[in-house]
Amino acid sequence: MNHGFSVLKTDKKSKARRGRLWTPHGYIDTPVFMPVGTQAAVKGVLPDQLVSLGSQIILSNTYHLALRPGSELIQAAGGLHAFMQWDRPILTDSGGYQVFSLQSQRTIDADGVVFKSHLDGSRHRFTPQTVVDHQVRLGSDIMMPLDICTPYGATKAQTAADMAITHRWEADAARYWHTLNTDQLLFGLVQGGMYDDLRQESVAAITQHAFSGFAIGGVSVGEPMADMHRIIETVTPQLPPDKPRYIMGIGLPENLEVAIRSGADMFDCVLPTRLARHGQVFMAGHQRVSLKQARFKLDPEPIQPGCDCYTCMRFSRGYLRHLIHARELSAATLLSIHNLRYLIRLVDTIRNQIG
Ligand SMILES: [Zn+2]
């Protein structure tokens, strides 16, 4: 069986590269944008629609699925792929982001995190080992280790302390994963906030382990865009060139372009579907525009002339604006299809130009 990651072409004008990553559910061509299906569903979009709009891989979330419906239940249902009827690769995030986003509902100690469930208040303990176990039960193709995603604005001392715990947890996860002898991949991830020297220290610590790929976490957490770009541009080239590089949580077209030029391969973000649920769409020039505006009332044009998505091939801005105002469920679906296709097509286009 084919496995691993190959860089097929590198760009002459930037650090961009074109690659192929093999997973237990087939390969993905990189750079790749990954739609997010936190709760084992990409909000408002069906699996067949995801295939039609060119999604090679989707993301789901270990923390949310472990709480509801439970990783044991999903395993009993045949694993996440069978449960949600998606037979292409799946990457699962670990719950590290929820350490950041659910700060009032968790306590961190040296060995793991205890979350108070946002659903029913019950207590759940996550350790580096149990987070791998959950993902083994889910059957995700690419697993992420438990980490601490430090909020933007944290002091250097706090960022360094969180990072030290993250490094220990990732070493534990890597050791444990090797004992399992599974074909599921495990990526390592770099933290260190906005501090360049901590980022360097994190790269040195994490790349000691034989992970299947490496991610940059702790960006897109509220920092100014210039800081995000600086971290992406300086840290990405420090990651091993023979492994896939994943920037977690970015999805704005301008950020994807910076990341790809810096040599990154994989990206995910909830933005395209979240914007769609609020009536916003990507238009030419990467503008984000609200279709609710009165100026679209009689507009017969598709969202973006020239877009090959299901929505743009059929429906006018005027009709979509009507669906939003009438609170029709199909509005979220149709706008999500366009926004996801917009980002996937952008990344596909850049990929085809690399070389
Ligand atoms: Zn479209």
Coordinates of C-alpha atoms and ligand atoms in Angstrom, one line a residue:
M1 CA 0.0 0.0 0.0
N2 CA 1.2 3.5 -0.7
H3 CA 1.8 5.6 2.4
G4 CA 3.5 8.7 3.6
F5 CA 3.9 12.0 2.0
S6 CA 5.6 13.0 -1.2
V7 CA 6.5 16.5 -2.3
L8 CA 5.8 16.4 -6.1
K9 CA 6.8 19.9 -7.1
T10 CA 8.2 23.0 -5.5
D11 CA 7.5 26.5 -6.6
K12 CA 10.2 28.6 -8.3
K13 CA 8.9 31.9 -6.9
S14 CA 8.0 31.0 -3.3
K15 CA 8.3 28.3 -0.8
A16 CA 5.0 26.7 -2.0
R17 CA 5.0 23.0 -2.7
R18 CA 2.6 20.5 -4.2
G19 CA 2.3 17.1 -2.5
R20 CA 0.4 14.0 -2.0
L21 CA -0.5 12.5 1.4
W22 CA -1.6 8.9 1.8
T23 CA -4.1 8.0 4.5
P24 CA -6.0 4.8 5.4
H25 CA -8.9 6.2 3.2
G26 CA -6.8 7.1 0.2
Y27 CA -4.7 10.1 -0.7
I28 CA -5.2 13.8 -0.7
D29 CA -3.5 16.3 -3.0
T30 CA -1.9 19.2 -1.2
P31 CA -2.2 22.2 -0.6
V32 CA -5.7 21.3 0.6
F33 CA -8.6 23.2 2.3
M34 CA -10.5 21.0 4.7
P35 CA -14.2 21.8 5.5
V36 CA -15.0 21.4 9.2
G37 CA -17.7 19.0 10.4
T38 CA -17.3 19.4 14.2
Q39 CA -20.2 17.2 15.2
A40 CA -19.7 14.6 12.5
A41 CA -21.6 16.8 10.0
V42 CA -20.5 19.8 8.0
K43 CA -23.3 22.2 9.0
G44 CA -26.0 22.3 6.3
V45 CA -24.1 20.3 3.7
L46 CA -24.6 16.6 2.9
P47 CA -21.7 14.2 2.1
D48 CA -22.6 13.9 -1.6
Q49 CA -22.6 17.7 -1.9
L50 CA -19.1 17.8 -0.2
V51 CA -17.9 15.3 -2.8
S52 CA -19.4 17.4 -5.7
L53 CA -17.7 20.6 -4.5
G54 CA -14.4 18.8 -4.4
S55 CA -13.7 18.2 -0.7
Q56 CA -10.9 15.7 -0.5
I57 CA -10.9 15.5 3.3
I58 CA -13.0 16.9 6.2
L59 CA -12.3 17.7 9.8
S60 CA -14.2 16.6 12.9
N61 CA -13.7 17.1 16.6
T62 CA -12.7 14.6 19.2
Y63 CA -13.8 16.6 22.2
H64 CA -17.4 17.2 20.9
L65 CA -17.8 13.6 19.7
A66 CA -16.4 12.1 22.9
L67 CA -19.0 14.0 24.9
R68 CA -21.9 13.3 22.4
P69 CA -22.6 10.7 21.2
G70 CA -19.4 9.1 22.6
S71 CA -16.5 7.5 20.8
E72 CA -17.7 4.0 22.0
L73 CA -21.1 4.5 20.3
I74 CA -19.4 5.6 17.1
Q75 CA -17.1 2.7 17.2
A76 CA -20.1 0.3 17.7
A77 CA -21.7 2.0 14.6
G78 CA -18.7 1.0 12.5
G79 CA -16.5 4.1 13.1
L80 CA -16.9 7.7 12.1
H81 CA -16.7 7.1 8.3
A82 CA -19.7 4.6 8.4
F83 CA -21.6 6.6 11.0
M84 CA -21.6 9.9 9.0
Q85 CA -21.4 8.2 5.5
W86 CA -18.2 9.8 4.4
D87 CA -15.6 7.5 2.9
R88 CA -12.9 9.9 2.2
P89 CA -10.2 10.9 4.7
I90 CA -11.1 12.5 8.1
L91 CA -8.8 14.5 10.4
T92 CA -9.9 14.9 14.0
D93 CA -8.9 17.8 16.1
S94 CA -8.0 16.8 19.7
G95 CA -9.9 19.1 22.0
G96 CA -6.9 21.4 22.5
Y97 CA -8.9 24.2 20.9
Q98 CA -11.6 23.6 23.4
V99 CA -9.0 24.1 26.2
F100 CA -8.8 27.6 24.7
S101 CA -12.5 28.2 23.8
L102 CA -14.1 26.7 26.9
Q103 CA -11.7 28.3 29.5
S104 CA -14.4 28.7 32.2
Q105 CA -15.3 25.0 32.0
R106 CA -12.0 23.2 32.3
T107 CA -9.1 22.7 34.7
I108 CA -5.6 21.8 33.5
D109 CA -3.2 19.7 35.6
A110 CA 0.1 18.1 34.6
D111 CA -1.5 15.0 33.3
G112 CA -4.5 16.2 31.4
V113 CA -7.6 18.4 31.3
V114 CA -11.0 17.9 33.1
F115 CA -13.9 19.5 31.2
K116 CA -17.3 20.2 32.6
S117 CA -19.5 19.2 29.8
H118 CA -21.2 22.2 28.1
L119 CA -24.1 19.9 27.5
D120 CA -25.1 18.5 30.9
G121 CA -22.4 19.6 33.4
S122 CA -20.9 16.1 33.7
R123 CA -17.1 15.8 34.2
H124 CA -14.8 14.3 31.5
R125 CA -11.1 13.8 31.9
F126 CA -8.9 14.0 28.8
T127 CA -5.3 12.8 28.9
P128 CA -2.7 12.4 26.0
Q129 CA -3.5 8.7 26.0
T130 CA -7.3 8.9 26.2
V131 CA -7.4 11.4 23.4
V132 CA -5.6 9.0 21.2
D133 CA -7.9 6.2 22.3
H134 CA -11.0 8.3 21.4
Q135 CA -9.5 8.9 17.9
V136 CA -8.6 5.2 17.4
R137 CA -12.3 4.4 18.2
L138 CA -13.5 7.1 15.8
G139 CA -11.2 5.6 13.2
S140 CA -10.0 9.0 12.0
D141 CA -7.3 9.0 9.3
I142 CA -5.3 11.8 10.9
M143 CA -5.3 12.2 14.7
M144 CA -4.1 15.2 16.7
P145 CA -2.6 15.1 20.1
L146 CA -4.0 16.8 23.2
D147 CA -2.4 20.3 23.6
I148 CA -3.1 23.6 25.2
C149 CA -4.0 26.4 22.8
T150 CA -2.9 29.5 24.6
P151 CA -5.1 32.6 24.2
Y152 CA -3.8 35.7 22.4
G153 CA -2.5 38.3 24.8
A154 CA -1.2 35.7 27.3
T155 CA 2.1 36.7 29.0
K156 CA 5.3 35.1 27.9
A157 CA 5.5 33.2 31.2
Q158 CA 2.0 31.7 30.8
T159 CA 2.6 30.9 27.1
A160 CA 5.9 29.1 28.0
A161 CA 4.3 27.2 30.8
D162 CA 1.4 26.0 28.6
M163 CA 3.9 25.1 25.9
A164 CA 6.0 23.0 28.3
I165 CA 2.9 21.0 29.2
T166 CA 1.9 20.6 25.6
H167 CA 5.4 19.3 24.8
R168 CA 5.1 16.6 27.5
W169 CA 1.6 15.6 26.4
E170 CA 2.7 15.3 22.8
A171 CA 5.7 13.1 23.8
D172 CA 3.3 10.9 25.7
A173 CA 0.9 10.8 22.8
A174 CA 3.7 9.9 20.3
R175 CA 5.0 7.1 22.6
Y176 CA 1.6 5.7 23.1
W177 CA 0.7 5.9 19.4
H178 CA 3.8 3.9 18.5
T179 CA 2.8 1.1 20.9
L180 CA -0.6 0.8 19.1
N181 CA 0.9 0.0 15.7
T182 CA -2.0 1.5 13.9
D183 CA -2.1 2.8 10.3
Q184 CA -3.9 6.0 11.6
L185 CA -1.6 9.0 11.3
L186 CA -0.7 11.2 14.2
F187 CA 0.5 14.8 13.7
G188 CA 2.5 16.8 16.2
L189 CA 1.8 20.5 16.7
V190 CA 3.8 23.5 17.6
Q191 CA 2.6 26.2 20.1
G192 CA 4.4 29.2 21.6
G193 CA 1.9 32.0 20.9
M194 CA 3.2 35.2 19.3
Y195 CA 6.7 34.8 20.7
D196 CA 9.2 33.9 18.0
D197 CA 11.8 32.4 20.4
L198 CA 9.1 30.1 22.0
R199 CA 7.9 29.1 18.6
Q200 CA 11.5 28.0 17.7
E201 CA 11.8 26.1 21.0
S202 CA 8.5 24.4 20.2
V203 CA 9.7 23.4 16.7
A204 CA 12.9 21.9 18.2
A205 CA 10.9 19.9 20.9
I206 CA 8.1 18.6 18.7
T207 CA 10.2 17.6 15.6
Q208 CA 12.2 15.2 17.8
H209 CA 9.2 12.8 17.6
A210 CA 8.4 10.7 14.5
F211 CA 5.0 12.2 13.9
S212 CA 3.3 11.7 10.5
G213 CA 3.1 15.5 10.0
F214 CA 3.4 18.8 11.8
A215 CA 0.9 21.5 12.6
I216 CA 1.0 25.1 13.8
G217 CA -1.5 25.7 16.5
G218 CA -2.4 28.8 18.4
V219 CA -2.9 31.1 15.4
S220 CA -6.2 32.6 14.4
V221 CA -7.1 33.1 18.1
G222 CA -7.8 36.8 17.9
E223 CA -4.3 38.2 17.1
P224 CA -3.7 41.0 14.5
M225 CA -3.3 39.6 11.0
A226 CA 0.3 40.9 10.8
D227 CA 1.2 38.7 13.8
M228 CA -0.5 35.7 12.3
H229 CA 1.3 36.2 9.0
R230 CA 4.7 36.6 10.8
I231 CA 4.3 33.4 12.8
I232 CA 3.1 31.5 9.7
E233 CA 5.9 32.9 7.5
T234 CA 8.7 32.2 10.0
V235 CA 7.6 28.9 11.6
T236 CA 6.3 27.0 8.5
P237 CA 9.8 26.8 6.8
Q238 CA 11.3 25.5 10.1
L239 CA 9.0 22.4 10.0
P240 CA 10.5 19.2 8.4
P241 CA 10.2 19.6 4.5
D242 CA 9.5 15.9 4.0
K243 CA 6.3 15.9 6.2
P244 CA 2.9 17.6 5.6
R245 CA 2.5 21.0 7.3
Y246 CA -0.9 22.0 8.6
I247 CA -1.9 25.5 9.8
M248 CA -4.8 25.0 12.1
G249 CA -7.9 27.2 11.9
I250 CA -7.3 29.5 9.0
G251 CA -9.7 30.0 6.1
L252 CA -9.6 33.6 4.9
P253 CA -8.4 33.6 1.3
E254 CA -5.6 36.1 2.0
N255 CA -4.4 33.9 4.9
L256 CA -4.4 30.8 2.8
E257 CA -2.3 32.5 0.2
V258 CA 0.3 33.6 2.7
A259 CA 0.4 30.1 4.3
I260 CA 0.8 28.3 0.9
R261 CA 3.6 30.7 -0.1
S262 CA 5.3 29.9 3.2
G263 CA 5.3 26.1 2.4
A264 CA 2.2 25.0 4.3
D265 CA 0.0 22.2 2.9
M266 CA -3.2 21.8 4.9
F267 CA -5.8 24.3 6.3
D268 CA -9.2 24.1 8.0
C269 CA -11.7 26.7 9.1
V270 CA -15.4 27.0 10.2
L271 CA -15.6 30.3 8.5
P272 CA -17.1 29.4 5.1
T273 CA -20.1 27.6 6.6
R274 CA -20.5 30.1 9.6
L275 CA -20.5 33.1 7.2
A276 CA -23.1 31.3 5.1
R277 CA -25.4 30.8 8.0
H278 CA -25.2 34.6 8.5
G279 CA -26.0 35.3 4.9
Q280 CA -22.5 36.2 3.9
V281 CA -20.7 35.0 0.8
F282 CA -17.3 35.3 -0.8
M283 CA -17.3 37.3 -4.0
A284 CA -14.6 38.2 -6.5
G285 CA -11.5 39.8 -5.0
H286 CA -12.1 37.8 -1.8
Q287 CA -14.7 40.3 -0.6
R288 CA -17.2 39.0 2.0
V289 CA -20.6 40.4 1.2
S290 CA -24.0 40.1 2.9
L291 CA -26.6 38.9 0.4
K292 CA -29.3 40.4 2.7
Q293 CA -28.7 43.8 1.2
A294 CA -31.6 45.5 -0.7
R295 CA -29.3 46.1 -3.7
F296 CA -29.5 42.3 -4.5
K297 CA -33.4 42.2 -4.5
L298 CA -33.8 42.1 -8.3
D299 CA -30.2 40.9 -9.1
P300 CA -30.4 38.0 -11.7
E301 CA -26.6 37.3 -11.4
P302 CA -25.2 34.3 -9.6
I303 CA -23.2 35.0 -6.4
Q304 CA -20.0 35.0 -8.4
P305 CA -20.2 34.9 -12.2
G306 CA -17.9 32.1 -13.4
C307 CA -18.2 30.0 -10.2
D308 CA -18.8 26.4 -11.0
C309 CA -20.7 25.5 -7.8
Y310 CA -24.2 24.0 -7.7
T311 CA -25.6 27.3 -6.3
C312 CA -24.0 29.6 -8.8
M313 CA -24.9 27.3 -11.7
R314 CA -28.6 27.6 -10.9
F315 CA -29.7 30.5 -8.6
S316 CA -29.7 34.2 -8.7
R317 CA -28.6 36.6 -5.9
G318 CA -32.2 37.8 -5.8
Y319 CA -33.6 34.4 -5.1
L320 CA -30.9 33.6 -2.5
R321 CA -31.6 36.9 -0.8
H322 CA -35.3 35.9 -0.7
L323 CA -34.5 32.6 0.9
I324 CA -32.4 34.3 3.6
H325 CA -35.2 36.7 4.5
A326 CA -37.8 34.0 4.4
R327 CA -35.5 32.0 6.8
E328 CA -35.5 29.0 4.5
L329 CA -33.1 26.2 5.6
S330 CA -31.9 25.8 2.0
A331 CA -30.3 29.3 2.2
A332 CA -27.6 28.1 4.6
T333 CA -27.0 25.0 2.5
L334 CA -26.8 26.9 -0.8
L335 CA -24.5 29.7 0.6
S336 CA -22.3 27.1 2.3
I337 CA -21.9 25.2 -0.9
H338 CA -20.7 28.4 -2.6
N339 CA -18.3 29.5 0.2
L340 CA -16.7 26.0 0.5
R341 CA -16.3 25.7 -3.3
Y342 CA -14.8 29.2 -3.4
L343 CA -12.0 28.2 -1.0
I344 CA -11.5 24.8 -2.4
R345 CA -11.3 26.2 -6.0
L346 CA -8.9 28.9 -4.8
V347 CA -6.6 26.3 -3.3
D348 CA -7.0 24.0 -6.3
T349 CA -6.0 26.8 -8.6
I350 CA -3.0 27.7 -6.6
R351 CA -2.0 24.0 -6.4
N352 CA -2.1 23.7 -10.2
Q353 CA 0.1 26.8 -10.6
I354 CA 2.9 25.4 -8.3
G355 CA 5.9 24.4 -10.2
Ligands
ZN1 ZN -20.6 29.6 -6.4

